[in-house]
């Protein structure tokens, strides 16, 4: 039972949400990318896969019956969203096919913004829990003064 | 258990530990808010702790049939911290997913109680300090 476990858990969530933010911003930046670096078709929308984890390394050291209930979060990977690209008729475009259609990634700005707000709110909630833990810690320190 | 820090010091320490553990669970719940299938967890200890403390003194278990009866009191002299070892808090798995409002409220309530307990402990210590400092004058 210690303060550092809470900070570890909170930190893991901050990392996860930040990764999610990075992926969202990558999606928005590439909303109109028709050619990726490896030359393979249009950009594919990415999504983040998250997973609950045991709290480490403090959680291991403090492996008590109570401590085992705590779960942090971890990014297991950035996965491709395999939705088909949008076909837009643009004969003048350098990436147009023989029929004049260009494949654009199917990225919905509203969808990305909604995900972004969700990630921001989660991030904020997590910072506020960390601040609360810090306040509690300071209060505990005050006792000896 | 005669104790210079007051008979309730070990009880307060235990409750502070439990409140910290509850805070840890709130952080854990919020960290997993976006995980599909994650079940929120809550820590229950108040009523059980009340029982553990109440069983120290039989007077607490008397039922009052009239408002004029003298209420049972918590007998601090009979209180022993050791008996708390038998007390086990429960972690309950919520049926629904994480509710941010619920978690934030639990957190606010929890930290207020924690801070209140530190204040109680602090004033305990201050009292002792006062006796040490002023008693010799």
PDB file of C-alpha atoms in Angstrom:
ATOM      1  CA  UNK A   1       0.000   0.000   0.000  1.00  0.00           C
ATOM      2  CA  UNK A   2       1.865   3.070  -1.129  1.00  0.00           C
ATOM      3  CA  UNK A   3       1.547   6.266  -3.044  1.00  0.00           C
ATOM      4  CA  UNK A   4       3.892   5.304  -5.823  1.00  0.00           C
ATOM      5  CA  UNK A   5       1.535   2.596  -7.108  1.00  0.00           C
ATOM      6  CA  UNK A   6      -1.116   5.194  -7.808  1.00  0.00           C
ATOM      7  CA  UNK A   7       1.421   7.345  -9.583  1.00  0.00           C
ATOM      8  CA  UNK A   8       2.578   4.350 -11.661  1.00  0.00           C
ATOM      9  CA  UNK A   9      -0.999   3.565 -12.677  1.00  0.00           C
ATOM     10  CA  UNK A  10      -1.734   7.205 -13.444  1.00  0.00           C
ATOM     11  CA  UNK A  11       1.459   7.506 -15.435  1.00  0.00           C
ATOM     12  CA  UNK A  12       0.628   4.452 -17.518  1.00  0.00           C
ATOM     13  CA  UNK A  13      -2.736   6.001 -18.418  1.00  0.00           C
ATOM     14  CA  UNK A  14      -1.105   9.322 -19.331  1.00  0.00           C
ATOM     15  CA  UNK A  15       1.286   7.504 -21.668  1.00  0.00           C
ATOM     16  CA  UNK A  16      -1.547   5.545 -23.268  1.00  0.00           C
ATOM     17  CA  UNK A  17      -3.733   8.609 -23.835  1.00  0.00           C
ATOM     18  CA  UNK A  18      -0.790  10.542 -25.229  1.00  0.00           C
ATOM     19  CA  UNK A  19      -0.078   7.743 -27.693  1.00  0.00           C
ATOM     20  CA  UNK A  20      -3.739   7.803 -28.683  1.00  0.00           C
ATOM     21  CA  UNK A  21      -3.480  11.574 -29.225  1.00  0.00           C
ATOM     22  CA  UNK A  22      -0.432  11.085 -31.426  1.00  0.00           C
ATOM     23  CA  UNK A  23      -2.278   8.553 -33.557  1.00  0.00           C
ATOM     24  CA  UNK A  24      -5.333  10.806 -33.870  1.00  0.00           C
ATOM     25  CA  UNK A  25      -3.162  13.707 -34.909  1.00  0.00           C
ATOM     26  CA  UNK A  26      -1.404  11.444 -37.414  1.00  0.00           C
ATOM     27  CA  UNK A  27      -4.790  10.437 -38.850  1.00  0.00           C
ATOM     28  CA  UNK A  28      -5.891  14.056 -39.190  1.00  0.00           C
ATOM     29  CA  UNK A  29      -2.574  15.103 -40.719  1.00  0.00           C
ATOM     30  CA  UNK A  30      -2.850  12.327 -43.287  1.00  0.00           C
ATOM     31  CA  UNK A  31      -6.535  12.798 -44.041  1.00  0.00           C
ATOM     32  CA  UNK A  32      -5.712  13.574 -47.672  1.00  0.00           C
ATOM     33  CA  UNK A  33      -2.536  11.559 -48.168  1.00  0.00           C
ATOM     34  CA  UNK A  34      -2.836   9.524 -51.334  1.00  0.00           C
ATOM     35  CA  UNK A  35       0.668   8.086 -51.342  1.00  0.00           C
ATOM     36  CA  UNK A  36       2.537   6.723 -48.317  1.00  0.00           C
ATOM     37  CA  UNK A  37       6.303   6.633 -47.834  1.00  0.00           C
ATOM     38  CA  UNK A  38       6.550   3.030 -49.031  1.00  0.00           C
ATOM     39  CA  UNK A  39       4.597   3.918 -52.155  1.00  0.00           C
ATOM     40  CA  UNK A  40       1.683   1.705 -51.234  1.00  0.00           C
ATOM     41  CA  UNK A  41      -1.650   3.329 -52.045  1.00  0.00           C
ATOM     42  CA  UNK A  42      -3.371   5.874 -49.790  1.00  0.00           C
ATOM     43  CA  UNK A  43      -2.716   6.314 -46.069  1.00  0.00           C
ATOM     44  CA  UNK A  44      -4.601   3.869 -43.899  1.00  0.00           C
ATOM     45  CA  UNK A  45      -6.369   5.124 -40.813  1.00  0.00           C
ATOM     46  CA  UNK A  46      -4.663   3.923 -37.611  1.00  0.00           C
ATOM     47  CA  UNK A  47      -6.207   3.039 -34.299  1.00  0.00           C
ATOM     48  CA  UNK A  48      -4.699   2.256 -30.896  1.00  0.00           C
ATOM     49  CA  UNK A  49      -5.162  -1.054 -29.101  1.00  0.00           C
ATOM     50  CA  UNK A  50      -5.085  -0.751 -25.306  1.00  0.00           C
ATOM     51  CA  UNK A  51      -4.742  -3.464 -22.694  1.00  0.00           C
ATOM     52  CA  UNK A  52      -5.002  -3.639 -18.902  1.00  0.00           C
ATOM     53  CA  UNK A  53      -1.783  -4.637 -17.191  1.00  0.00           C
ATOM     54  CA  UNK A  54      -0.564  -5.509 -13.760  1.00  0.00           C
ATOM     55  CA  UNK A  55       1.086  -2.602 -12.094  1.00  0.00           C
ATOM     56  CA  UNK A  56       4.875  -2.733 -12.276  1.00  0.00           C
ATOM     57  CA  UNK A  57       7.458  -2.417 -10.877  1.00  0.00           C
ATOM     58  CA  UNK A  58       6.136  -1.297  -7.504  1.00  0.00           C
ATOM     59  CA  UNK A  59       3.098  -3.515  -7.827  1.00  0.00           C
ATOM     60  CA  UNK A  60       5.322  -6.568  -7.993  1.00  0.00           C
ATOM     61  CA  UNK A  61       7.261  -5.569  -4.931  1.00  0.00           C
ATOM     62  CA  UNK A  62       4.083  -4.850  -3.053  1.00  0.00           C
ATOM     63  CA  UNK A  63       2.322  -7.953  -4.287  1.00  0.00           C
ATOM     64  CA  UNK A  64      -0.448  -8.086  -1.763  1.00  0.00           C
ATOM     65  CA  UNK A  65      -3.987  -9.292  -2.028  1.00  0.00           C
ATOM     66  CA  UNK A  66      -5.128  -5.687  -2.261  1.00  0.00           C
ATOM     67  CA  UNK A  67      -2.455  -4.562  -4.689  1.00  0.00           C
ATOM     68  CA  UNK A  68      -3.495  -7.201  -7.176  1.00  0.00           C
ATOM     69  CA  UNK A  69      -6.726  -5.391  -7.878  1.00  0.00           C
ATOM     70  CA  UNK A  70      -4.876  -2.483  -9.404  1.00  0.00           C
ATOM     71  CA  UNK A  71      -4.477  -2.465 -13.130  1.00  0.00           C
ATOM     72  CA  UNK A  72      -2.557  -0.070 -15.252  1.00  0.00           C
ATOM     73  CA  UNK A  73      -2.993   0.353 -18.965  1.00  0.00           C
ATOM     74  CA  UNK A  74      -0.622  -0.333 -21.822  1.00  0.00           C
ATOM     75  CA  UNK A  75      -0.604   0.334 -25.532  1.00  0.00           C
ATOM     76  CA  UNK A  76      -0.358  -3.064 -27.199  1.00  0.00           C
ATOM     77  CA  UNK A  77       0.054  -1.604 -30.636  1.00  0.00           C
ATOM     78  CA  UNK A  78      -1.043   0.796 -33.312  1.00  0.00           C
ATOM     79  CA  UNK A  79      -3.317  -1.129 -35.627  1.00  0.00           C
ATOM     80  CA  UNK A  80      -4.465  -0.438 -39.162  1.00  0.00           C
ATOM     81  CA  UNK A  81      -8.096   0.351 -39.709  1.00  0.00           C
ATOM     82  CA  UNK A  82      -8.951  -1.611 -42.834  1.00  0.00           C
ATOM     83  CA  UNK A  83     -11.877   0.453 -44.030  1.00  0.00           C
ATOM     84  CA  UNK A  84     -11.796   0.863 -47.832  1.00  0.00           C
ATOM     85  CA  UNK A  85     -10.471   4.131 -49.276  1.00  0.00           C
ATOM     86  CA  UNK A  86     -12.781   6.773 -50.708  1.00  0.00           C
ATOM     87  CA  UNK A  87     -12.742   7.000 -54.504  1.00  0.00           C
ATOM     88  CA  UNK A  88     -12.785  10.570 -55.765  1.00  0.00           C
ATOM     89  CA  UNK A  89     -12.884  11.458 -59.467  1.00  0.00           C
ATOM     90  CA  UNK A  90      -9.849  13.677 -60.089  1.00  0.00           C
ATOM     91  CA  UNK A  91      -8.289  12.934 -63.480  1.00  0.00           C
ATOM     92  CA  UNK A  92      -5.583  15.607 -63.084  1.00  0.00           C
ATOM     93  CA  UNK A  93      -4.193  14.132 -59.877  1.00  0.00           C
ATOM     94  CA  UNK A  94      -0.787  12.393 -60.178  1.00  0.00           C
ATOM     95  CA  UNK A  95      -2.086   9.397 -58.202  1.00  0.00           C
ATOM     96  CA  UNK A  96      -5.219   8.963 -60.278  1.00  0.00           C
ATOM     97  CA  UNK A  97      -5.809   5.492 -61.761  1.00  0.00           C
ATOM     98  CA  UNK A  98      -6.559   4.853 -65.452  1.00  0.00           C
ATOM     99  CA  UNK A  99     -10.240   5.799 -64.909  1.00  0.00           C
ATOM    100  CA  UNK A 100      -9.318   9.116 -63.269  1.00  0.00           C
ATOM    101  CA  UNK A 101     -10.197   8.070 -59.707  1.00  0.00           C
ATOM    102  CA  UNK A 102      -7.953   8.904 -56.746  1.00  0.00           C
ATOM    103  CA  UNK A 103      -8.041   6.785 -53.569  1.00  0.00           C
ATOM    104  CA  UNK A 104      -8.264   8.991 -50.498  1.00  0.00           C
ATOM    105  CA  UNK A 105      -8.079   7.614 -46.946  1.00  0.00           C
ATOM    106  CA  UNK A 106     -11.552   7.401 -45.398  1.00  0.00           C
ATOM    107  CA  UNK A 107     -10.901   9.687 -42.441  1.00  0.00           C
ATOM    108  CA  UNK A 108     -13.857  11.386 -40.835  1.00  0.00           C
ATOM    109  CA  UNK A 109     -12.713  14.595 -39.156  1.00  0.00           C
ATOM    110  CA  UNK A 110     -15.687  14.594 -36.763  1.00  0.00           C
ATOM    111  CA  UNK A 111     -14.905  11.040 -35.697  1.00  0.00           C
ATOM    112  CA  UNK A 112     -11.278  11.930 -35.059  1.00  0.00           C
ATOM    113  CA  UNK A 113     -12.230  15.051 -33.107  1.00  0.00           C
ATOM    114  CA  UNK A 114     -14.627  13.039 -30.953  1.00  0.00           C
ATOM    115  CA  UNK A 115     -11.895  10.537 -30.188  1.00  0.00           C
ATOM    116  CA  UNK A 116      -9.584  13.419 -29.428  1.00  0.00           C
ATOM    117  CA  UNK A 117     -11.994  14.940 -26.906  1.00  0.00           C
ATOM    118  CA  UNK A 118     -12.363  11.553 -25.272  1.00  0.00           C
ATOM    119  CA  UNK A 119      -8.593  11.153 -25.022  1.00  0.00           C
ATOM    120  CA  UNK A 120      -8.223  14.689 -23.648  1.00  0.00           C
ATOM    121  CA  UNK A 121     -10.864  14.132 -20.989  1.00  0.00           C
ATOM    122  CA  UNK A 122      -9.298  10.840 -19.931  1.00  0.00           C
ATOM    123  CA  UNK A 123      -5.938  12.538 -19.761  1.00  0.00           C
ATOM    124  CA  UNK A 124      -7.385  15.350 -17.637  1.00  0.00           C
ATOM    125  CA  UNK A 125      -9.109  12.903 -15.300  1.00  0.00           C
ATOM    126  CA  UNK A 126      -5.851  11.070 -14.865  1.00  0.00           C
ATOM    127  CA  UNK A 127      -3.865  14.251 -14.127  1.00  0.00           C
ATOM    128  CA  UNK A 128      -6.474  15.204 -11.572  1.00  0.00           C
ATOM    129  CA  UNK A 129      -6.155  11.831  -9.829  1.00  0.00           C
ATOM    130  CA  UNK A 130      -2.398  12.274  -9.779  1.00  0.00           C
ATOM    131  CA  UNK A 131      -2.800  15.748  -8.279  1.00  0.00           C
ATOM    132  CA  UNK A 132      -5.124  14.340  -5.634  1.00  0.00           C
ATOM    133  CA  UNK A 133      -2.588  11.659  -4.747  1.00  0.00           C
ATOM    134  CA  UNK A 134       0.072  14.343  -4.483  1.00  0.00           C
ATOM    135  CA  UNK A 135      -2.145  16.414  -2.170  1.00  0.00           C
ATOM    136  CA  UNK A 136      -2.764  13.350  -0.006  1.00  0.00           C
ATOM    137  CA  UNK A 137       0.943  12.647   0.091  1.00  0.00           C
ATOM    138  CA  UNK A 138       1.690  16.195   1.190  1.00  0.00           C
ATOM    139  CA  UNK A 139      -0.980  15.977   3.861  1.00  0.00           C
ATOM    140  CA  UNK A 140       0.595  12.785   5.185  1.00  0.00           C
ATOM    141  CA  UNK A 141       3.987  14.497   5.289  1.00  0.00           C
ATOM    142  CA  UNK A 142       2.465  17.415   7.183  1.00  0.00           C
ATOM    143  CA  UNK A 143       1.518  15.115  10.046  1.00  0.00           C
ATOM    144  CA  UNK A 144       5.097  14.849  11.220  1.00  0.00           C
ATOM    145  CA  UNK A 145       5.681  18.589  11.151  1.00  0.00           C
TER     146      UNK A 145
ATOM    147  CA  UNK B   1      -3.806  -0.257  24.972  1.00  0.00           C
ATOM    148  CA  UNK B   2      -2.314   2.798  26.645  1.00  0.00           C
ATOM    149  CA  UNK B   3      -0.638   4.825  23.994  1.00  0.00           C
ATOM    150  CA  UNK B   4       0.804   8.311  24.110  1.00  0.00           C
ATOM    151  CA  UNK B   5      -0.528   8.977  20.623  1.00  0.00           C
ATOM    152  CA  UNK B   6      -4.110   8.414  21.665  1.00  0.00           C
ATOM    153  CA  UNK B   7      -5.980   5.132  21.660  1.00  0.00           C
ATOM    154  CA  UNK B   8      -7.328   5.651  18.162  1.00  0.00           C
ATOM    155  CA  UNK B   9      -4.000   6.284  16.466  1.00  0.00           C
ATOM    156  CA  UNK B  10      -3.680   2.805  14.992  1.00  0.00           C
ATOM    157  CA  UNK B  11      -7.307   2.863  13.861  1.00  0.00           C
ATOM    158  CA  UNK B  12      -6.738   6.176  12.092  1.00  0.00           C
ATOM    159  CA  UNK B  13      -3.619   4.765  10.470  1.00  0.00           C
ATOM    160  CA  UNK B  14      -5.582   1.753   9.231  1.00  0.00           C
ATOM    161  CA  UNK B  15      -8.365   3.890   7.807  1.00  0.00           C
ATOM    162  CA  UNK B  16      -5.821   6.139   6.099  1.00  0.00           C
ATOM    163  CA  UNK B  17      -4.269   3.057   4.504  1.00  0.00           C
ATOM    164  CA  UNK B  18      -7.665   1.936   3.272  1.00  0.00           C
ATOM    165  CA  UNK B  19      -8.487   5.365   1.889  1.00  0.00           C
ATOM    166  CA  UNK B  20      -5.194   5.362   0.030  1.00  0.00           C
ATOM    167  CA  UNK B  21      -6.033   1.953  -1.377  1.00  0.00           C
ATOM    168  CA  UNK B  22      -9.423   3.245  -2.491  1.00  0.00           C
ATOM    169  CA  UNK B  23      -7.709   6.174  -4.174  1.00  0.00           C
ATOM    170  CA  UNK B  24      -5.432   3.703  -5.972  1.00  0.00           C
ATOM    171  CA  UNK B  25      -8.474   1.835  -7.248  1.00  0.00           C
ATOM    172  CA  UNK B  26     -10.024   5.062  -8.547  1.00  0.00           C
ATOM    173  CA  UNK B  27      -6.815   5.840 -10.443  1.00  0.00           C
ATOM    174  CA  UNK B  28      -6.828   2.300 -11.803  1.00  0.00           C
ATOM    175  CA  UNK B  29     -10.479   2.555 -12.884  1.00  0.00           C
ATOM    176  CA  UNK B  30      -9.883   5.854 -14.660  1.00  0.00           C
ATOM    177  CA  UNK B  31      -6.744   4.511 -16.321  1.00  0.00           C
ATOM    178  CA  UNK B  32      -8.798   1.705 -17.827  1.00  0.00           C
ATOM    179  CA  UNK B  33     -11.766   3.855 -18.826  1.00  0.00           C
ATOM    180  CA  UNK B  34     -11.306   3.082 -22.537  1.00  0.00           C
ATOM    181  CA  UNK B  35     -10.674  -0.643 -22.156  1.00  0.00           C
ATOM    182  CA  UNK B  36     -13.594  -2.670 -23.469  1.00  0.00           C
ATOM    183  CA  UNK B  37     -14.818  -5.199 -20.935  1.00  0.00           C
ATOM    184  CA  UNK B  38     -13.012  -3.633 -17.991  1.00  0.00           C
ATOM    185  CA  UNK B  39     -15.139  -3.720 -14.845  1.00  0.00           C
ATOM    186  CA  UNK B  40     -14.893  -0.879 -12.352  1.00  0.00           C
ATOM    187  CA  UNK B  41     -13.716  -1.874  -8.886  1.00  0.00           C
ATOM    188  CA  UNK B  42     -14.686  -0.348  -5.567  1.00  0.00           C
ATOM    189  CA  UNK B  43     -13.289  -0.920  -2.110  1.00  0.00           C
ATOM    190  CA  UNK B  44     -15.775  -1.441   0.703  1.00  0.00           C
ATOM    191  CA  UNK B  45     -14.671  -1.216   4.279  1.00  0.00           C
ATOM    192  CA  UNK B  46     -16.775   1.236   6.313  1.00  0.00           C
ATOM    193  CA  UNK B  47     -19.492  -1.069   7.610  1.00  0.00           C
ATOM    194  CA  UNK B  48     -17.091  -3.932   8.241  1.00  0.00           C
ATOM    195  CA  UNK B  49     -14.708  -1.637  10.044  1.00  0.00           C
ATOM    196  CA  UNK B  50     -17.594  -0.331  12.095  1.00  0.00           C
ATOM    197  CA  UNK B  51     -18.358  -3.898  13.111  1.00  0.00           C
ATOM    198  CA  UNK B  52     -14.732  -4.635  13.897  1.00  0.00           C
ATOM    199  CA  UNK B  53     -14.560  -1.561  16.098  1.00  0.00           C
ATOM    200  CA  UNK B  54     -18.017  -2.163  17.560  1.00  0.00           C
ATOM    201  CA  UNK B  55     -17.177  -5.679  18.622  1.00  0.00           C
ATOM    202  CA  UNK B  56     -14.557  -4.230  20.938  1.00  0.00           C
ATOM    203  CA  UNK B  57     -17.186  -3.098  23.352  1.00  0.00           C
ATOM    204  CA  UNK B  58     -20.424  -4.879  24.148  1.00  0.00           C
ATOM    205  CA  UNK B  59     -22.119  -1.629  25.015  1.00  0.00           C
ATOM    206  CA  UNK B  60     -22.152  -0.712  21.370  1.00  0.00           C
ATOM    207  CA  UNK B  61     -24.286  -3.709  20.533  1.00  0.00           C
ATOM    208  CA  UNK B  62     -27.082  -2.834  22.942  1.00  0.00           C
ATOM    209  CA  UNK B  63     -30.199  -1.691  21.194  1.00  0.00           C
ATOM    210  CA  UNK B  64     -31.817   1.482  22.442  1.00  0.00           C
ATOM    211  CA  UNK B  65     -35.559   1.147  22.746  1.00  0.00           C
ATOM    212  CA  UNK B  66     -36.094   4.702  23.900  1.00  0.00           C
ATOM    213  CA  UNK B  67     -34.460   7.992  23.036  1.00  0.00           C
ATOM    214  CA  UNK B  68     -33.933   8.617  26.740  1.00  0.00           C
ATOM    215  CA  UNK B  69     -31.592   5.659  27.076  1.00  0.00           C
ATOM    216  CA  UNK B  70     -27.926   6.431  27.445  1.00  0.00           C
ATOM    217  CA  UNK B  71     -26.324   5.720  24.063  1.00  0.00           C
ATOM    218  CA  UNK B  72     -23.569   3.140  23.841  1.00  0.00           C
ATOM    219  CA  UNK B  73     -20.126   4.616  23.500  1.00  0.00           C
ATOM    220  CA  UNK B  74     -16.950   3.423  21.922  1.00  0.00           C
ATOM    221  CA  UNK B  75     -14.790   2.404  24.864  1.00  0.00           C
ATOM    222  CA  UNK B  76     -11.327   3.669  23.979  1.00  0.00           C
ATOM    223  CA  UNK B  77      -9.707   1.874  26.924  1.00  0.00           C
ATOM    224  CA  UNK B  78     -10.886  -1.516  25.675  1.00  0.00           C
ATOM    225  CA  UNK B  79      -9.917  -0.819  22.104  1.00  0.00           C
ATOM    226  CA  UNK B  80      -7.051  -2.865  20.739  1.00  0.00           C
ATOM    227  CA  UNK B  81      -5.427  -2.246  17.388  1.00  0.00           C
ATOM    228  CA  UNK B  82      -4.393  -5.886  17.019  1.00  0.00           C
ATOM    229  CA  UNK B  83      -7.913  -7.054  16.427  1.00  0.00           C
ATOM    230  CA  UNK B  84      -7.961  -5.104  13.183  1.00  0.00           C
ATOM    231  CA  UNK B  85      -5.706  -7.767  11.708  1.00  0.00           C
ATOM    232  CA  UNK B  86      -8.753  -9.958  11.328  1.00  0.00           C
ATOM    233  CA  UNK B  87     -10.572  -7.251   9.436  1.00  0.00           C
ATOM    234  CA  UNK B  88     -10.489  -7.690   5.667  1.00  0.00           C
ATOM    235  CA  UNK B  89     -11.794  -5.036   3.285  1.00  0.00           C
ATOM    236  CA  UNK B  90     -13.628  -6.242   0.201  1.00  0.00           C
ATOM    237  CA  UNK B  91     -12.987  -5.269  -3.356  1.00  0.00           C
ATOM    238  CA  UNK B  92     -16.219  -5.280  -5.318  1.00  0.00           C
ATOM    239  CA  UNK B  93     -16.312  -5.610  -9.072  1.00  0.00           C
ATOM    240  CA  UNK B  94     -18.870  -3.271 -10.568  1.00  0.00           C
ATOM    241  CA  UNK B  95     -21.280  -4.665 -13.092  1.00  0.00           C
ATOM    242  CA  UNK B  96     -21.008  -1.763 -15.497  1.00  0.00           C
ATOM    243  CA  UNK B  97     -18.072  -0.029 -17.096  1.00  0.00           C
ATOM    244  CA  UNK B  98     -16.196   2.889 -15.570  1.00  0.00           C
ATOM    245  CA  UNK B  99     -18.358   5.928 -14.857  1.00  0.00           C
ATOM    246  CA  UNK B 100     -16.139   8.985 -14.740  1.00  0.00           C
ATOM    247  CA  UNK B 101     -18.557  11.072 -12.643  1.00  0.00           C
ATOM    248  CA  UNK B 102     -18.808   8.314 -10.085  1.00  0.00           C
ATOM    249  CA  UNK B 103     -15.065   7.864  -9.918  1.00  0.00           C
ATOM    250  CA  UNK B 104     -14.339  11.579  -9.589  1.00  0.00           C
ATOM    251  CA  UNK B 105     -16.918  11.931  -6.818  1.00  0.00           C
ATOM    252  CA  UNK B 106     -15.503   8.926  -4.983  1.00  0.00           C
ATOM    253  CA  UNK B 107     -12.058  10.433  -5.329  1.00  0.00           C
ATOM    254  CA  UNK B 108     -13.096  13.857  -4.014  1.00  0.00           C
ATOM    255  CA  UNK B 109     -14.906  12.321  -1.057  1.00  0.00           C
ATOM    256  CA  UNK B 110     -12.045   9.995  -0.356  1.00  0.00           C
ATOM    257  CA  UNK B 111      -9.321  12.621  -0.402  1.00  0.00           C
ATOM    258  CA  UNK B 112     -11.373  14.945   1.817  1.00  0.00           C
ATOM    259  CA  UNK B 113     -11.736  12.176   4.383  1.00  0.00           C
ATOM    260  CA  UNK B 114      -8.061  11.365   4.109  1.00  0.00           C
ATOM    261  CA  UNK B 115      -7.102  14.980   4.667  1.00  0.00           C
ATOM    262  CA  UNK B 116      -9.477  15.194   7.607  1.00  0.00           C
ATOM    263  CA  UNK B 117      -7.801  12.150   9.155  1.00  0.00           C
ATOM    264  CA  UNK B 118      -4.346  13.682   8.731  1.00  0.00           C
ATOM    265  CA  UNK B 119      -5.634  16.791  10.483  1.00  0.00           C
ATOM    266  CA  UNK B 120      -6.880  14.670  13.370  1.00  0.00           C
ATOM    267  CA  UNK B 121      -3.554  12.878  13.601  1.00  0.00           C
ATOM    268  CA  UNK B 122      -1.667  16.138  13.373  1.00  0.00           C
ATOM    269  CA  UNK B 123      -3.622  17.709  16.200  1.00  0.00           C
ATOM    270  CA  UNK B 124      -2.929  14.558  18.231  1.00  0.00           C
ATOM    271  CA  UNK B 125       0.789  15.090  17.738  1.00  0.00           C
ATOM    272  CA  UNK B 126       0.511  18.797  18.427  1.00  0.00           C
ATOM    273  CA  UNK B 127      -1.144  18.035  21.737  1.00  0.00           C
ATOM    274  CA  UNK B 128       1.735  15.788  22.747  1.00  0.00           C
ATOM    275  CA  UNK B 129       4.227  18.372  21.615  1.00  0.00           C
ATOM    276  CA  UNK B 130       2.496  21.001  23.695  1.00  0.00           C
ATOM    277  CA  UNK B 131       2.738  18.812  26.786  1.00  0.00           C
ATOM    278  CA  UNK B 132       6.434  18.199  26.175  1.00  0.00           C
ATOM    279  CA  UNK B 133       7.250  21.822  25.440  1.00  0.00           C
ATOM    280  CA  UNK B 134       5.080  23.564  28.026  1.00  0.00           C
ATOM    281  CA  UNK B 135       4.960  20.914  30.723  1.00  0.00           C
ATOM    282  CA  UNK B 136       8.524  21.552  31.837  1.00  0.00           C
ATOM    283  CA  UNK B 137       8.051  25.278  32.304  1.00  0.00           C
TER     284      UNK B 137
END
